[in-house]
Amino acid sequence: MILEKIFVGSLIFNSLPFLIFFPIVILLYFSISHKYRWILLLIFSYYFYMSWKAEYGILLAVSTLVDYFAGRGMEKFKKKVIRKSILAFSLTSNLGLLFTFKYFNFVSESTRQVLSLFSMSFSQPVLNVILPVGISFYTFQTMSYTIDVYREKIKAEKHLGIFAVYVSYFPQLVAGPIERASNLLPQFRKKHYFNNALASDGLKLMLWGFFKKIVIADRLAILVDAVYSNPYAYDGGPLILATFFFAIQIYCDFSGYSDIAIGASQIMGIRLMDNFRRPYYSKSISEFWKRWHISLSTWFRDYLYIPLGGNKTKTKTKWYFNLFVVFLISGLWHGAAWTFVIWGALHGSYLILGIITFNMREKFKKKIKLFNNKLFANSLSLAITFLLVCFAWIFFRANSVSDAIYIITHLTSNLTNRFSGSNLELDGLEIVIGIVAIMFMEIVHLIQEHKGMRHFLSKRPAWLRWIIYMVIILFILLFGIFTTKQFIYFQF
Amino acid sequence: MAEKTKFSLQTIFFLALVAVIIVLVNLAYTNLILPKKTFYHKEELYQNYISKLDRREISYVFFGDSHTFHDVNPEFISDSYNYGTGAENYIKTYYKLRKMIYIDNVTVSTAVFEIDLHTFSTRLTDETNLFNELELYSKFVSLEEIRNVRKDSILKLWIEANIPFISNGKEFGILIYKPQLSEVNDLGWLKNKEDFSSSNKTDVALSVYKDTFEGHDRFSEYSVEYFKKTIELAKTNGINVVFIMYPYAREYEDALKANNNLSKQDYYGGVFGIVNSTLKDYYVLDYSQTLIDEDYLFGDPAHLNYEGAETFSKIVDGDLRELKLNNNFDKKSLKLPNFANMKTLSYFGIFLAFLEIILLIFMLQKD
């Protein structure tokens, strides 16, 4: 009863309950023998997940049991047919869960729309279920485990409890990074002693994640939500600004989450994979995908692109087909809507066009002297890549395909009007604060890109480092948006 | 052991420094910024006003939102006070009246409550207006009571009430951009210098209409509930109740007629249905049409400017006198209820701190 009064809502990273529970978990973690730590992590992870909706715990448990027994079964039975059947059962179960909760209504509605084109009526069934938070993340994580066991890349985990922690590990449960069993599982067995440097780096990473989420992403979201919820009320200026802001918002939101997850885990001595490497510094779309949501793009590479044949195909057309299919599915992974499918298709098309036009572009560059200037060439590539990514984000963020088309066709309308009369929901001062915060982030990015933040900080005296941390904390407190806005990627 | 001890000491020292900075910034905010915010400044003016009263008695107190705040100039209404503030809903009105009676020990003879067409709208109880300004309201409303409305955790509400600088950093800009505080007079009236007649009236009226009504329900569950509580509180304390409808301009009425889905008649049918279930004796002053064609008296289509406020307040003064309401100055207010209930939070805070210390000690002793 008291708990209910003190803590309301789910344990989102940017919520008060999490800030109180997390230190308790850390203290308990290092207070108990490492033999029992998995129990603590399992209890807390389930509590973390079930704080959204208690029933979600059942889904997590089902996914865990299916893949645990699938792994054990594949190790026990050596016959390929049986192993394949077990794998098929596991994949069907996971994808079945995903389909039921995420794609059923989309498929049903799309079928109705297609049939209506042929004047056929179809009263489509509708499932009234709430999409479980992070279902796409943990189903992909467990599928990678089963596939790796099938491929005999890893051994099946014998300890059900530890396997359950692998599936439900709270820092990365709802929005990744999507971890591989080969990286994460052994770490739950290892003895972790408290490490000052690791813990302090972890805390700094968490602080940085909070800054990106609370100060930048949630501030920009106010304007983006206002414009994208009714784009028809806005001219080109606000539409361009909202699209640009969304590109920054989604990066700060998602990479902020990843930073907090990686930092929180690092304090406990468990290393998670990098998920972002300053993606907007990419000079091509293929580089962008090596820097953006790395855990998902490598997942698709290892479990879909390469099995399809990757780039080792007889014809180039087949290679392009493989690329396109991967990005189409990647789009669908993000959400059950045509806007996401188009977003994926756009990225697939960018990559294919990039390959097709590569030689032509290189020849062109050689002819134009200006391209000998590296700064110019790099800046241009960076700007073009960023603009292409932003263009695709329009589909990603728009509420419908028709909204997206409206936005694209009105990006240049009444540009001379600037923002007069537009209700952007974010006043001038708020926009200035947002821009200052983005500039600060870019300075940090530049340092990270060249020397690395750890190196930069280690060269400064302790008092200066502390002042930097204090300023960031104060900046978050003064200018943070504390409405406990969910992270965008939770919906996927 | 050494590593943990070093880290723990560093962490404790760092957190202590952060706490000191938070306290300092909070002090700066509460002393420099908060008094410059209109709702807080107005409360200070009100406290100053009642402290100067020989007997804590006021004949007419006006409650309501920006319409009350701009339209009623108590300089022209004898023995009256304007206690309205911008975007005030009936939740706030209820607690302000309760405070006036039980904490400030002010005897109010007549309370004038606003019942305009937008008064019960969900616009005034949306996320930003529902129960904000906790740095003021928490002084006379318990966190439990606020939680009944806000549904947030007590901890979150406590932080919002006691560390108000959080998320309000941009308000330090007040130090650079001088606010127009002098525009609120000692009797609580806010001077409006705008001139509606020189604007594009139809467009402005439509824009104000849209902002006020579009996307909002006409009756908010919370406003209705607290409206009932407010008039019950007035009734219990023998306060005369007058309902008032403020003037608006012709263009605003046109916008209402063209767009509104609920007729004026049906809307007030609903309002007086609520009133009649609680109160027998009350008065209604409908000024919605009184100045409808005097556009130069308006600051915008629904708020009077300072000239309009003077004209209007003189009319209200005459009408209130005509009602010949008895005062209740001889009546004593009821006993002060126990508003504050911070025990739950304090005990839990102590428990958490104790638990963390135990764990820290235990952790340090291991390995």
PDB file of C-alpha atoms in Angstrom, chain A residues 2-8 16 20 24 27-28 30-32 194-196 199-200 203 427 429-430 433 466 469-470 473-474 477-482, chain B residues 3-4 7 10 13-14 17-18 21-22 25 144 147 151-156 159 165-170 172 345 348 352 356 359-360 362-363 366:
ATOM      1  CA  ILE A   2       2.775   2.407   0.991  1.00  0.00           C
ATOM      2  CA  LEU A   3       4.774   1.313  -2.053  1.00  0.00           C
ATOM      3  CA  GLU A   4       1.776   2.028  -4.226  1.00  0.00           C
ATOM      4  CA  LYS A   5       1.585   5.567  -2.861  1.00  0.00           C
ATOM      5  CA  ILE A   6       5.270   6.254  -3.154  1.00  0.00           C
ATOM      6  CA  PHE A   7       5.867   4.633  -6.527  1.00  0.00           C
ATOM      7  CA  VAL A   8       3.396   4.856  -9.338  1.00  0.00           C
ATOM      8  CA  LEU A  16      11.946   8.111  -9.975  1.00  0.00           C
ATOM      9  CA  ILE A  20      15.638   4.484  -6.155  1.00  0.00           C
ATOM     10  CA  ILE A  24      19.365  -0.957  -3.969  1.00  0.00           C
ATOM     11  CA  LEU A  27      24.112  -2.785  -3.290  1.00  0.00           C
ATOM     12  CA  LEU A  28      22.324  -6.118  -2.931  1.00  0.00           C
ATOM     13  CA  PHE A  30      27.597  -6.853  -4.468  1.00  0.00           C
ATOM     14  CA  SER A  31      26.472  -7.844  -0.986  1.00  0.00           C
ATOM     15  CA  ILE A  32      25.465 -11.399  -1.821  1.00  0.00           C
ATOM     16  CA  PHE A 194      33.440  -4.597  -7.668  1.00  0.00           C
ATOM     17  CA  ASN A 195      35.570  -2.517 -10.002  1.00  0.00           C
ATOM     18  CA  ASN A 196      35.899   1.178  -9.271  1.00  0.00           C
ATOM     19  CA  ALA A 199      31.424   1.389 -11.969  1.00  0.00           C
ATOM     20  CA  SER A 200      32.480   4.982 -12.384  1.00  0.00           C
ATOM     21  CA  LEU A 203      27.683   5.867 -13.971  1.00  0.00           C
ATOM     22  CA  ASP A 427       8.575  28.465 -27.451  1.00  0.00           C
ATOM     23  CA  LEU A 429      13.624  29.876 -25.575  1.00  0.00           C
ATOM     24  CA  GLU A 430      12.906  26.141 -25.368  1.00  0.00           C
ATOM     25  CA  ILE A 433      17.885  25.403 -25.021  1.00  0.00           C
ATOM     26  CA  TRP A 466      33.807  16.772 -11.234  1.00  0.00           C
ATOM     27  CA  TYR A 469      29.718  16.063 -14.181  1.00  0.00           C
ATOM     28  CA  MET A 470      28.078  18.594 -11.863  1.00  0.00           C
ATOM     29  CA  ILE A 473      23.608  17.018 -13.623  1.00  0.00           C
ATOM     30  CA  LEU A 474      22.542  20.606 -13.069  1.00  0.00           C
ATOM     31  CA  LEU A 477      17.759  19.137 -13.440  1.00  0.00           C
ATOM     32  CA  LEU A 478      17.226  22.647 -14.764  1.00  0.00           C
ATOM     33  CA  PHE A 479      16.294  21.903 -18.338  1.00  0.00           C
ATOM     34  CA  GLY A 480      15.171  18.272 -18.320  1.00  0.00           C
ATOM     35  CA  ILE A 481      11.624  17.358 -19.272  1.00  0.00           C
ATOM     36  CA  PHE A 482      10.455  15.178 -16.396  1.00  0.00           C
TER      37      PHE A 482
ATOM     38  CA  GLU B   3      38.308  -0.302  -4.094  1.00  0.00           C
ATOM     39  CA  LYS B   4      34.778  -0.455  -2.741  1.00  0.00           C
ATOM     40  CA  PHE B   7      34.306   4.257  -4.578  1.00  0.00           C
ATOM     41  CA  GLN B  10      33.819   9.196  -3.519  1.00  0.00           C
ATOM     42  CA  PHE B  13      31.125  12.895  -1.257  1.00  0.00           C
ATOM     43  CA  PHE B  14      29.976  13.530  -4.814  1.00  0.00           C
ATOM     44  CA  LEU B  17      28.140  18.020  -3.260  1.00  0.00           C
ATOM     45  CA  VAL B  18      25.254  17.492  -5.676  1.00  0.00           C
ATOM     46  CA  ILE B  21      24.228  22.466  -5.228  1.00  0.00           C
ATOM     47  CA  ILE B  22      20.572  21.422  -5.454  1.00  0.00           C
ATOM     48  CA  VAL B  25      19.954  26.485  -6.713  1.00  0.00           C
ATOM     49  CA  GLU B 144      -2.520  12.884  -0.399  1.00  0.00           C
ATOM     50  CA  ARG B 147      -2.549  12.713  -5.375  1.00  0.00           C
ATOM     51  CA  LYS B 151      -2.541  10.132  -9.619  1.00  0.00           C
ATOM     52  CA  ASP B 152       1.212  10.619  -9.416  1.00  0.00           C
ATOM     53  CA  SER B 153       3.438   9.163  -6.719  1.00  0.00           C
ATOM     54  CA  ILE B 154       3.727  11.067  -3.453  1.00  0.00           C
ATOM     55  CA  LEU B 155       7.472  11.235  -4.014  1.00  0.00           C
ATOM     56  CA  LYS B 156       7.091  12.931  -7.380  1.00  0.00           C
ATOM     57  CA  ILE B 159       9.781  16.900  -5.342  1.00  0.00           C
ATOM     58  CA  PHE B 165      13.497  24.664  -9.903  1.00  0.00           C
ATOM     59  CA  ILE B 166      13.630  21.193 -11.458  1.00  0.00           C
ATOM     60  CA  SER B 167      12.717  21.434 -15.138  1.00  0.00           C
ATOM     61  CA  ASN B 168      12.128  25.186 -14.748  1.00  0.00           C
ATOM     62  CA  GLY B 169      15.634  26.398 -15.529  1.00  0.00           C
ATOM     63  CA  LYS B 170      14.461  28.688 -18.281  1.00  0.00           C
ATOM     64  CA  PHE B 172      15.874  32.116 -14.507  1.00  0.00           C
ATOM     65  CA  LEU B 345       6.592   9.676   3.051  1.00  0.00           C
ATOM     66  CA  PHE B 348       9.427   5.469   3.979  1.00  0.00           C
ATOM     67  CA  LEU B 352      15.036   3.538   2.460  1.00  0.00           C
ATOM     68  CA  GLU B 356      20.854   1.632   1.828  1.00  0.00           C
ATOM     69  CA  LEU B 359      23.598  -2.611   2.493  1.00  0.00           C
ATOM     70  CA  LEU B 360      26.542  -0.275   2.005  1.00  0.00           C
ATOM     71  CA  PHE B 362      27.474  -5.040   4.397  1.00  0.00           C
ATOM     72  CA  MET B 363      28.960  -4.556   0.934  1.00  0.00           C
ATOM     73  CA  LYS B 366      32.506  -8.407   2.065  1.00  0.00           C
TER      74      LYS B 366
END
